[in-house]
mmCIF file of N, CA and C in Angstrom:
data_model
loop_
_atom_site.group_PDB
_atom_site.id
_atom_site.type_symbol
_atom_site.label_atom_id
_atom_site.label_comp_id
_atom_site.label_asym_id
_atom_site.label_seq_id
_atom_site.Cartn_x
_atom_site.Cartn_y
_atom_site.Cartn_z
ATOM 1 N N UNK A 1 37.511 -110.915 116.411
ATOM 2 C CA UNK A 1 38.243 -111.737 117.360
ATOM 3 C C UNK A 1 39.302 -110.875 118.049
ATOM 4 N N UNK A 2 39.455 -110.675 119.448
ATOM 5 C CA UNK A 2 40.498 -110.584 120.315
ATOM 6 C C UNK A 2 41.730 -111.228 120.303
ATOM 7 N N UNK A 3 42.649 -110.939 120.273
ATOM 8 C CA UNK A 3 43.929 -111.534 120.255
ATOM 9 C C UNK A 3 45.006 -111.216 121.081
ATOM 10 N N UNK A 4 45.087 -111.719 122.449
ATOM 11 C CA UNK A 4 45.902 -111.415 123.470
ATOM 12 C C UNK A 4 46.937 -112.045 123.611
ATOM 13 N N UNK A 5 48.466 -111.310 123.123
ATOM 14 C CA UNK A 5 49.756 -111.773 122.994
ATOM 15 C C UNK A 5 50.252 -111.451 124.765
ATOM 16 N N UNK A 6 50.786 -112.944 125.549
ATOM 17 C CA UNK A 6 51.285 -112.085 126.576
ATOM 18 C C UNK A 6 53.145 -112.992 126.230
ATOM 19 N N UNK A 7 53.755 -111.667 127.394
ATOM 20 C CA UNK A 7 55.573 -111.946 126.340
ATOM 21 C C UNK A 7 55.915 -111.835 128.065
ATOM 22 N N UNK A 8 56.985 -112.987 127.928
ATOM 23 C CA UNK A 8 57.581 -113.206 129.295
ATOM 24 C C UNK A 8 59.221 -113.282 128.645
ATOM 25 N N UNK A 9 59.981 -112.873 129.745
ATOM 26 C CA UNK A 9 61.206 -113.082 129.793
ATOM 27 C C UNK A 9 61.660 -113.908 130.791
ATOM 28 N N UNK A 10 62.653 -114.846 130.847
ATOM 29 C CA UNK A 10 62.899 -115.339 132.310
ATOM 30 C C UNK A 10 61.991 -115.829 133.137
ATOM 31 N N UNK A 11 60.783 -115.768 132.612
ATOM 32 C CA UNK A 11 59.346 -116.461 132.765
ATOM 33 C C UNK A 11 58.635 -115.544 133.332
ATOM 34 N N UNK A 12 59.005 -114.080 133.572
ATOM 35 C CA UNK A 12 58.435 -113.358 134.156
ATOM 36 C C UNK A 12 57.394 -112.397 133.179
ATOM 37 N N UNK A 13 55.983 -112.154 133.484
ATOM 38 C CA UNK A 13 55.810 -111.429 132.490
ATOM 39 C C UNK A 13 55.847 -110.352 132.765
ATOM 40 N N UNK A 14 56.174 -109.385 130.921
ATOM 41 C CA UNK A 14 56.984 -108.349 131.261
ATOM 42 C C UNK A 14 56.392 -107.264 129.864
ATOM 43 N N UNK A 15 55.216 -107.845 129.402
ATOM 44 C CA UNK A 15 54.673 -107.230 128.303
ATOM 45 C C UNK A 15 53.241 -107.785 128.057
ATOM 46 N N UNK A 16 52.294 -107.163 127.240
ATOM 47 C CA UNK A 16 51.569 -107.940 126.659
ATOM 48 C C UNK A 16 50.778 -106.651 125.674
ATOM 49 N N UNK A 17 49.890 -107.688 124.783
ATOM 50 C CA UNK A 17 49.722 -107.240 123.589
ATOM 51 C C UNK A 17 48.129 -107.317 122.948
ATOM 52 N N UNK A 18 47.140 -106.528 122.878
ATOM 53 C CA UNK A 18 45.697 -106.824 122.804
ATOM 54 C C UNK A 18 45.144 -106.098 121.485
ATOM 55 N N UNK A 19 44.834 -107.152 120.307
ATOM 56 C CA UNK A 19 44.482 -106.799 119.525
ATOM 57 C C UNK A 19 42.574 -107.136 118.562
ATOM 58 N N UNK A 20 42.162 -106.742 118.101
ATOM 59 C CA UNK A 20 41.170 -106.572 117.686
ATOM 60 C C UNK A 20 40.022 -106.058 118.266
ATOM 61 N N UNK A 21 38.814 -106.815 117.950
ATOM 62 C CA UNK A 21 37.556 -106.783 118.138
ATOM 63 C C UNK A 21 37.048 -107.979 118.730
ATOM 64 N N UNK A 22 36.091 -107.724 119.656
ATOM 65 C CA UNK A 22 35.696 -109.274 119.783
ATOM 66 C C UNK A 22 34.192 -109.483 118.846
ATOM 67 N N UNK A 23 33.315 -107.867 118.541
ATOM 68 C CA UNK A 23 31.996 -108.146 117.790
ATOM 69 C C UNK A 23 31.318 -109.311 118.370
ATOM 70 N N UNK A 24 30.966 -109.526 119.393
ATOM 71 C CA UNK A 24 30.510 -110.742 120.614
ATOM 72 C C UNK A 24 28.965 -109.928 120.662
ATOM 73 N N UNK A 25 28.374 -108.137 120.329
ATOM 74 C CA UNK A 25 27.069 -108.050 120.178
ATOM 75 C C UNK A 25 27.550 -106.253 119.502
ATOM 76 N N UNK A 26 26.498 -105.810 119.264
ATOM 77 C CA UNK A 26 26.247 -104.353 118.258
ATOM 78 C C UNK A 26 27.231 -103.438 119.394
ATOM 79 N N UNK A 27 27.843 -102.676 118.187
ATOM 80 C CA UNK A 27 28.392 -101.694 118.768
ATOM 81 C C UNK A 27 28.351 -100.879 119.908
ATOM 82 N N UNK A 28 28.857 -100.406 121.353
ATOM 83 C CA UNK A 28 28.189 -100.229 122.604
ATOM 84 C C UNK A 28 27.569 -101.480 123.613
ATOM 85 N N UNK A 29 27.576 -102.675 123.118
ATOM 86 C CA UNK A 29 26.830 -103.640 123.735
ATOM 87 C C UNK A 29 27.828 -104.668 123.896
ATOM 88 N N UNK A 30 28.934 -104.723 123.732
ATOM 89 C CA UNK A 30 29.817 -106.008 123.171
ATOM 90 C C UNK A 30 30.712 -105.917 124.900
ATOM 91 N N UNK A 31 29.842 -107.335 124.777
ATOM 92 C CA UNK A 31 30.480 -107.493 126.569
ATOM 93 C C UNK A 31 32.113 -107.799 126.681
ATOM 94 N N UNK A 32 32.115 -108.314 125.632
ATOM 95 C CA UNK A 32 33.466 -109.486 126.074
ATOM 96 C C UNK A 32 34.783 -107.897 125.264
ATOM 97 N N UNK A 33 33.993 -106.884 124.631
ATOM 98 C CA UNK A 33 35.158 -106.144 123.948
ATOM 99 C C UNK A 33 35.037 -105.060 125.259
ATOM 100 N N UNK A 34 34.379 -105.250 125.950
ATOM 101 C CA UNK A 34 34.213 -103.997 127.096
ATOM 102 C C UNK A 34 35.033 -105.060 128.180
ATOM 103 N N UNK A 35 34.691 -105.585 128.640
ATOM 104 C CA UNK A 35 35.362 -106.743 129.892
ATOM 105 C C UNK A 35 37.042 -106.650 129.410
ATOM 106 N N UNK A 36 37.477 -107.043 128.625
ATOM 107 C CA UNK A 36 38.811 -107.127 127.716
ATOM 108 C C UNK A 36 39.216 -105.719 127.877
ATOM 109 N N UNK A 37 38.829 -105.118 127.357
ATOM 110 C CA UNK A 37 39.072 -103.240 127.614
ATOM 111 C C UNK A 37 39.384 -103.212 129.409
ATOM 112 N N UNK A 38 38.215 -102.934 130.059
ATOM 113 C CA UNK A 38 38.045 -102.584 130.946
ATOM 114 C C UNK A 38 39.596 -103.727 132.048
ATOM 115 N N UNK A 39 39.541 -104.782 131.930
ATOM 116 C CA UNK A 39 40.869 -105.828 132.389
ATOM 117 C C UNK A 39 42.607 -105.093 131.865
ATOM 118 N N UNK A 40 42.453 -104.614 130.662
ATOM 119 C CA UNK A 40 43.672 -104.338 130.344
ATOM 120 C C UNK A 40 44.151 -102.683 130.979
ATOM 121 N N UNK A 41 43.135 -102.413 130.453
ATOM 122 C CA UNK A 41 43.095 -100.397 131.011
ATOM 123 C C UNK A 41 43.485 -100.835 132.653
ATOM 124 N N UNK A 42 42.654 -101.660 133.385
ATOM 125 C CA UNK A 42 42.788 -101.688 134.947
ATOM 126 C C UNK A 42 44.507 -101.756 135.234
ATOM 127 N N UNK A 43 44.588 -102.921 134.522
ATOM 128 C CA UNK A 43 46.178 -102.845 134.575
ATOM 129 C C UNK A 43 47.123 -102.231 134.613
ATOM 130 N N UNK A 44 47.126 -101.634 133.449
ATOM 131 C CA UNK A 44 48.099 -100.497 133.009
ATOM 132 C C UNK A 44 47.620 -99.659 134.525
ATOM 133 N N UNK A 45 46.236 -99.090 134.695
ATOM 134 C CA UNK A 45 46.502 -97.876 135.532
ATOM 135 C C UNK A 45 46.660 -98.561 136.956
ATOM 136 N N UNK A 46 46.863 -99.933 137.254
ATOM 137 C CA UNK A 46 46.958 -100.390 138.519
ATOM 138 C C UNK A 46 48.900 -99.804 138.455
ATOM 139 N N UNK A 47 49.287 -100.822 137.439
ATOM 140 C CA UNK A 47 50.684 -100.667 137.612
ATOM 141 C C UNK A 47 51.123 -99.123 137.915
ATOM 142 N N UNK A 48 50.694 -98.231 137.109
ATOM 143 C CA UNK A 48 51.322 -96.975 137.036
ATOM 144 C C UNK A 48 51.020 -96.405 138.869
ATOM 145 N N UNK A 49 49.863 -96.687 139.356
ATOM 146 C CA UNK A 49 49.559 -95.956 140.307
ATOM 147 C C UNK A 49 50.291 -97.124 141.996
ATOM 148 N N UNK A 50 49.894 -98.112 141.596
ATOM 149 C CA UNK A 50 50.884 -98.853 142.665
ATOM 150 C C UNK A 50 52.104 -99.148 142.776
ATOM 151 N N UNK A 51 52.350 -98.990 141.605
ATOM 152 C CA UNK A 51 54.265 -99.393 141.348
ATOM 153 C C UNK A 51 54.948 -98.125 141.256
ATOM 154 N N UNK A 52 54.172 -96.914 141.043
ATOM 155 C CA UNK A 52 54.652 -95.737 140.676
ATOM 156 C C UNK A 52 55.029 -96.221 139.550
ATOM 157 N N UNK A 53 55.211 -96.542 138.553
ATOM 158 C CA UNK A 53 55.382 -96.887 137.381
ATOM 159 C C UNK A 53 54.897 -96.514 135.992
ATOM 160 N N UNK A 54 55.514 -95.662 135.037
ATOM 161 C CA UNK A 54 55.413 -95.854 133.716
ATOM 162 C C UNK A 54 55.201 -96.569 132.837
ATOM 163 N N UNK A 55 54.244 -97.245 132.208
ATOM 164 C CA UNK A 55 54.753 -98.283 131.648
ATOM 165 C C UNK A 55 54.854 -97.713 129.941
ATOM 166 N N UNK A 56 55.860 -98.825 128.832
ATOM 167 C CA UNK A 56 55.882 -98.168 127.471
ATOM 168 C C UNK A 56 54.372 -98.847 126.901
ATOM 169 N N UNK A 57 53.785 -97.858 126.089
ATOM 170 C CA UNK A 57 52.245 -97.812 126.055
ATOM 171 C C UNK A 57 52.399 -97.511 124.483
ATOM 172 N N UNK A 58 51.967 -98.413 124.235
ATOM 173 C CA UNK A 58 51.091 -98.178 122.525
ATOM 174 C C UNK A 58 50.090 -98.597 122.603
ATOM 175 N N UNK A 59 48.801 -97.663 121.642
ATOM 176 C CA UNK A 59 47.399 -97.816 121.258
ATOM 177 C C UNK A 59 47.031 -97.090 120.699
ATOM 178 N N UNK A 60 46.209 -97.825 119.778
ATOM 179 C CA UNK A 60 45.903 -97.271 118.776
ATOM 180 C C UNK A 60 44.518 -95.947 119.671
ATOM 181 N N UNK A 61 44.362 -94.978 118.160
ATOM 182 C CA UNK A 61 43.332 -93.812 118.906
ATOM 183 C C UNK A 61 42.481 -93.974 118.366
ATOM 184 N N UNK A 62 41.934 -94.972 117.328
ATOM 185 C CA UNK A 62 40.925 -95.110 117.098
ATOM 186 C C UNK A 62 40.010 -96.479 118.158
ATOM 187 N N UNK A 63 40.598 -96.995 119.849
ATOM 188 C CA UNK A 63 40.572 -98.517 119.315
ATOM 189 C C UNK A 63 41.341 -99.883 118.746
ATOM 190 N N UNK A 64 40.721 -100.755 119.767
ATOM 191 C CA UNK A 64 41.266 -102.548 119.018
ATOM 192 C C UNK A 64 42.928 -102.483 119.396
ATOM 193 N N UNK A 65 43.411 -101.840 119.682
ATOM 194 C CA UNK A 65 44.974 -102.209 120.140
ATOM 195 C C UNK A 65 45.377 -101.276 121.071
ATOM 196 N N UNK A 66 46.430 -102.473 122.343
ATOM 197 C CA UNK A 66 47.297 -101.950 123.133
ATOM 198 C C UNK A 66 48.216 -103.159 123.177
ATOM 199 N N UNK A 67 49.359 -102.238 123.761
ATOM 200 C CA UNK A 67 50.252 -102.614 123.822
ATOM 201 C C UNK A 67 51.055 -101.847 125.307
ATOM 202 N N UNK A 68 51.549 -103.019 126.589
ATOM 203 C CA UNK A 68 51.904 -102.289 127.432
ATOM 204 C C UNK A 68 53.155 -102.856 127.623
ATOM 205 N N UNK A 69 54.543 -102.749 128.186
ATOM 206 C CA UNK A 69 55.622 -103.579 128.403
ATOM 207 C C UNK A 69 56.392 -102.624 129.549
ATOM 208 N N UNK A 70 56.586 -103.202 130.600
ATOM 209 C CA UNK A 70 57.899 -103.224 131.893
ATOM 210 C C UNK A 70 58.986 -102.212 131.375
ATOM 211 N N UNK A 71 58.899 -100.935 131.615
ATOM 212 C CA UNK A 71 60.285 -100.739 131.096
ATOM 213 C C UNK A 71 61.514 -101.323 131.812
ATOM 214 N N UNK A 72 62.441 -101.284 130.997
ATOM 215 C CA UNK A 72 64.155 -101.929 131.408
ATOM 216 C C UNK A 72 64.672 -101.139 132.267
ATOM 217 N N UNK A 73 64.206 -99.791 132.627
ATOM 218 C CA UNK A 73 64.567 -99.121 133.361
ATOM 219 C C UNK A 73 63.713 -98.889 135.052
ATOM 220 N N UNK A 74 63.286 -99.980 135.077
ATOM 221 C CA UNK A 74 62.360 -100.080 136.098
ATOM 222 C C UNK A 74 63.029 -100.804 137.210
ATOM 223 N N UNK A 75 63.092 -100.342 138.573
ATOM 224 C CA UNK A 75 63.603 -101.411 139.743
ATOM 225 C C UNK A 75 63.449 -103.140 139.561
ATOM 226 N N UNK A 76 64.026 -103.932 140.389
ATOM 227 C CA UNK A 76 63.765 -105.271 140.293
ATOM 228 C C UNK A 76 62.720 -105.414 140.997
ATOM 229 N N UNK A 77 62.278 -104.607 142.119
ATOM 230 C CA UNK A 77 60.830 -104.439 142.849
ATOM 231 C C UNK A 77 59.755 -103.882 142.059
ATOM 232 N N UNK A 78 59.563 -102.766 141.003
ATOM 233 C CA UNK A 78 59.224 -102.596 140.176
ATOM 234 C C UNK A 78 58.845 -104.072 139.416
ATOM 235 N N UNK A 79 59.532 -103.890 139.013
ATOM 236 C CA UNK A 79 59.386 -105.234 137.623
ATOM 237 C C UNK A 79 58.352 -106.195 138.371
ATOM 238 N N UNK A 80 58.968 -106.924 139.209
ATOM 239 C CA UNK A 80 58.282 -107.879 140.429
ATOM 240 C C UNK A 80 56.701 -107.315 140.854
ATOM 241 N N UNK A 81 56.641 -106.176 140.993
ATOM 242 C CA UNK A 81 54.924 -105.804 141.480
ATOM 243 C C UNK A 81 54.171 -105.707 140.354
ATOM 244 N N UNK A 82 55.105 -104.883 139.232
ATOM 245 C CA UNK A 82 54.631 -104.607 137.502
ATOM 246 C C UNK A 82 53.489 -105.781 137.248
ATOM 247 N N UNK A 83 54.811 -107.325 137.000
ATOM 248 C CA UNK A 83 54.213 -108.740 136.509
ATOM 249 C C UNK A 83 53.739 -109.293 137.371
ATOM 250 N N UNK A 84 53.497 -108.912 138.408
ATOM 251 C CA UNK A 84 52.324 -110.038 139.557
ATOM 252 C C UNK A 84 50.783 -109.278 138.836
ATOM 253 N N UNK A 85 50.636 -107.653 138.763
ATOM 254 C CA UNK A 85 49.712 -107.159 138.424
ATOM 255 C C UNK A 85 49.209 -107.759 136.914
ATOM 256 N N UNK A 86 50.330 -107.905 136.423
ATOM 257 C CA UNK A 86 49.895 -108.484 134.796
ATOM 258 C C UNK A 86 49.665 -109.714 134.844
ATOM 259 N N UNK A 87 49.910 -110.489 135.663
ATOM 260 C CA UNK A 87 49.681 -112.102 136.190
ATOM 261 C C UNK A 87 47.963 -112.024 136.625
ATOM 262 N N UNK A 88 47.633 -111.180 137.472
ATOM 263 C CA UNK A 88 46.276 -110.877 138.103
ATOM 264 C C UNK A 88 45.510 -110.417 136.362
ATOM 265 N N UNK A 89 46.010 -110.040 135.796
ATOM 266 C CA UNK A 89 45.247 -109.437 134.837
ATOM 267 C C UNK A 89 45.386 -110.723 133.755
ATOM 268 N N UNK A 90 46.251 -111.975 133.578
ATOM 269 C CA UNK A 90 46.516 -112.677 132.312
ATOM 270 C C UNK A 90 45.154 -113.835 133.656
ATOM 271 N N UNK A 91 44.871 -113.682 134.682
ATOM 272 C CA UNK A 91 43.683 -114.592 135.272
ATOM 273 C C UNK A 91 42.588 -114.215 134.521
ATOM 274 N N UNK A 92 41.765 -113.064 134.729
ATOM 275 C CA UNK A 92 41.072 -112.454 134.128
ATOM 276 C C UNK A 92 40.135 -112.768 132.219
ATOM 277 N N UNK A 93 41.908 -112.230 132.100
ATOM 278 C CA UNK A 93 41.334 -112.771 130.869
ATOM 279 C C UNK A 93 40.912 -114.541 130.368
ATOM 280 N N UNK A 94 41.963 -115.023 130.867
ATOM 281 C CA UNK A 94 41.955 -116.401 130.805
ATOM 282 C C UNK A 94 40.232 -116.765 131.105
ATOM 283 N N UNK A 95 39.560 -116.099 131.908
ATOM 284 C CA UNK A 95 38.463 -116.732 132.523
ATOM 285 C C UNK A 95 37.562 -116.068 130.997
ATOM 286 N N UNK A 96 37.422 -114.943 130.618
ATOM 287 C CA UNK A 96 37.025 -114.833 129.846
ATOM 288 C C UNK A 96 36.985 -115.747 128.427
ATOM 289 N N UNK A 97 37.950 -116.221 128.339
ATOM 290 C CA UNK A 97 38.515 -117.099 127.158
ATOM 291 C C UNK A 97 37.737 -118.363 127.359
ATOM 292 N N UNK A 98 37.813 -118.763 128.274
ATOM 293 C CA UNK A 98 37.076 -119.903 128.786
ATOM 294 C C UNK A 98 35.768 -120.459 128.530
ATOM 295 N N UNK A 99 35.100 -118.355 128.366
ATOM 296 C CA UNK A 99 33.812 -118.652 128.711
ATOM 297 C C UNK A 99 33.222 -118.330 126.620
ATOM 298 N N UNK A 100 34.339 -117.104 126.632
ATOM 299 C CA UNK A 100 33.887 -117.080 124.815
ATOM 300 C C UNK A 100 34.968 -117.021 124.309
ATOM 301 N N UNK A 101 35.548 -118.141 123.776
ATOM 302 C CA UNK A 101 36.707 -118.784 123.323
ATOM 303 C C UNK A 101 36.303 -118.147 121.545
ATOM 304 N N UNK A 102 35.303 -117.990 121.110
ATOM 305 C CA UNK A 102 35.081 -117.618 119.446
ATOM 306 C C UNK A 102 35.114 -116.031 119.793
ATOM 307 N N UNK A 103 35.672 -115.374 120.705
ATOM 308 C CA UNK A 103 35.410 -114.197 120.606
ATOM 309 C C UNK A 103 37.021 -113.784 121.361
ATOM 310 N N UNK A 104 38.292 -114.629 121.842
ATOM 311 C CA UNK A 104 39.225 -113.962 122.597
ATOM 312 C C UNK A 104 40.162 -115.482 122.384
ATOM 313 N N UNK A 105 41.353 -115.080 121.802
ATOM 314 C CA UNK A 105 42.301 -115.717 122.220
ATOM 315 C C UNK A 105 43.842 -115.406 122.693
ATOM 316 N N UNK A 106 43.865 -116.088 123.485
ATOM 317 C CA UNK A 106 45.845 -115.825 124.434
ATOM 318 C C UNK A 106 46.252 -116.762 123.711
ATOM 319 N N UNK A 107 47.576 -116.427 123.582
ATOM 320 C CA UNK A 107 48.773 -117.166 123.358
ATOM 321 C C UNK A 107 49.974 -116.456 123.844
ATOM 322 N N UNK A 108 50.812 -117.678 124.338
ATOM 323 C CA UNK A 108 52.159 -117.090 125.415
ATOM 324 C C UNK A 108 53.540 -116.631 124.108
ATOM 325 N N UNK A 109 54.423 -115.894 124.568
ATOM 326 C CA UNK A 109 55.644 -115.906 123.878
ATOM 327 C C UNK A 109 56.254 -115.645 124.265
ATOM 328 N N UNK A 110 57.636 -116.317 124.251
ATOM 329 C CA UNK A 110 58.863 -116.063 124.996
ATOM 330 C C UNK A 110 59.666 -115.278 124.608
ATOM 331 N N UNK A 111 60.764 -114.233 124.841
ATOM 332 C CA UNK A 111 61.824 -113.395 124.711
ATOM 333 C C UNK A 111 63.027 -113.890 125.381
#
């Protein structure tokens, strides 16, 4: 199972958090763990390359976890283009969830 933490402040989001496996088919074949991958990676490298932006990045090197969050040291225009991109990306997944709910779940959290 997938487990997508997204973290808003001020209602803005300003982090989020992607953990496991979805095992949805055999290793190399697993749509919904490639779609999930492929949605979060877009992100991160949308933000960095349109916002000019850094973002703070944890993941694991084997796999099954990331972790991306807004740094505090980022413009208020920054921040603002950062979480519209992570907004475009919490659509995404959502649609996925929709479709294999036993294989991906979101849940919101506030700061």
């Amino acid at each position: 199972m997938i487990d997508a933490k997204i973290y808003r402040k001020d209602s803005r989001l300003f982090a989020f958090e992607v953990s496991g496996h979805a095992n949805s088919g055999p290793y190399g074949y697993d749509l919904v763990c490639a779609a999930v991958s492929a949605i979060t990676f877009g992100a991160v490298n949308a933000v960095s390359k349109l916002c000019k932006l850094e973002l703070d990045i944890t993941q694991s090197p084997d796999g099954g976890y990331l972790y991306a969050e807004i740094p505090e040291t980022a413009s208020d225009l920054q921040k603002d283009k950062a979480s519209f991109l992570f907004e475009s990306m919490l659509v995404s997944l959502e649609t996925i969830e929709q479709e294999y709910s036993e294989f991906i779940t979101i849940t919101n959290h506030s700061k």
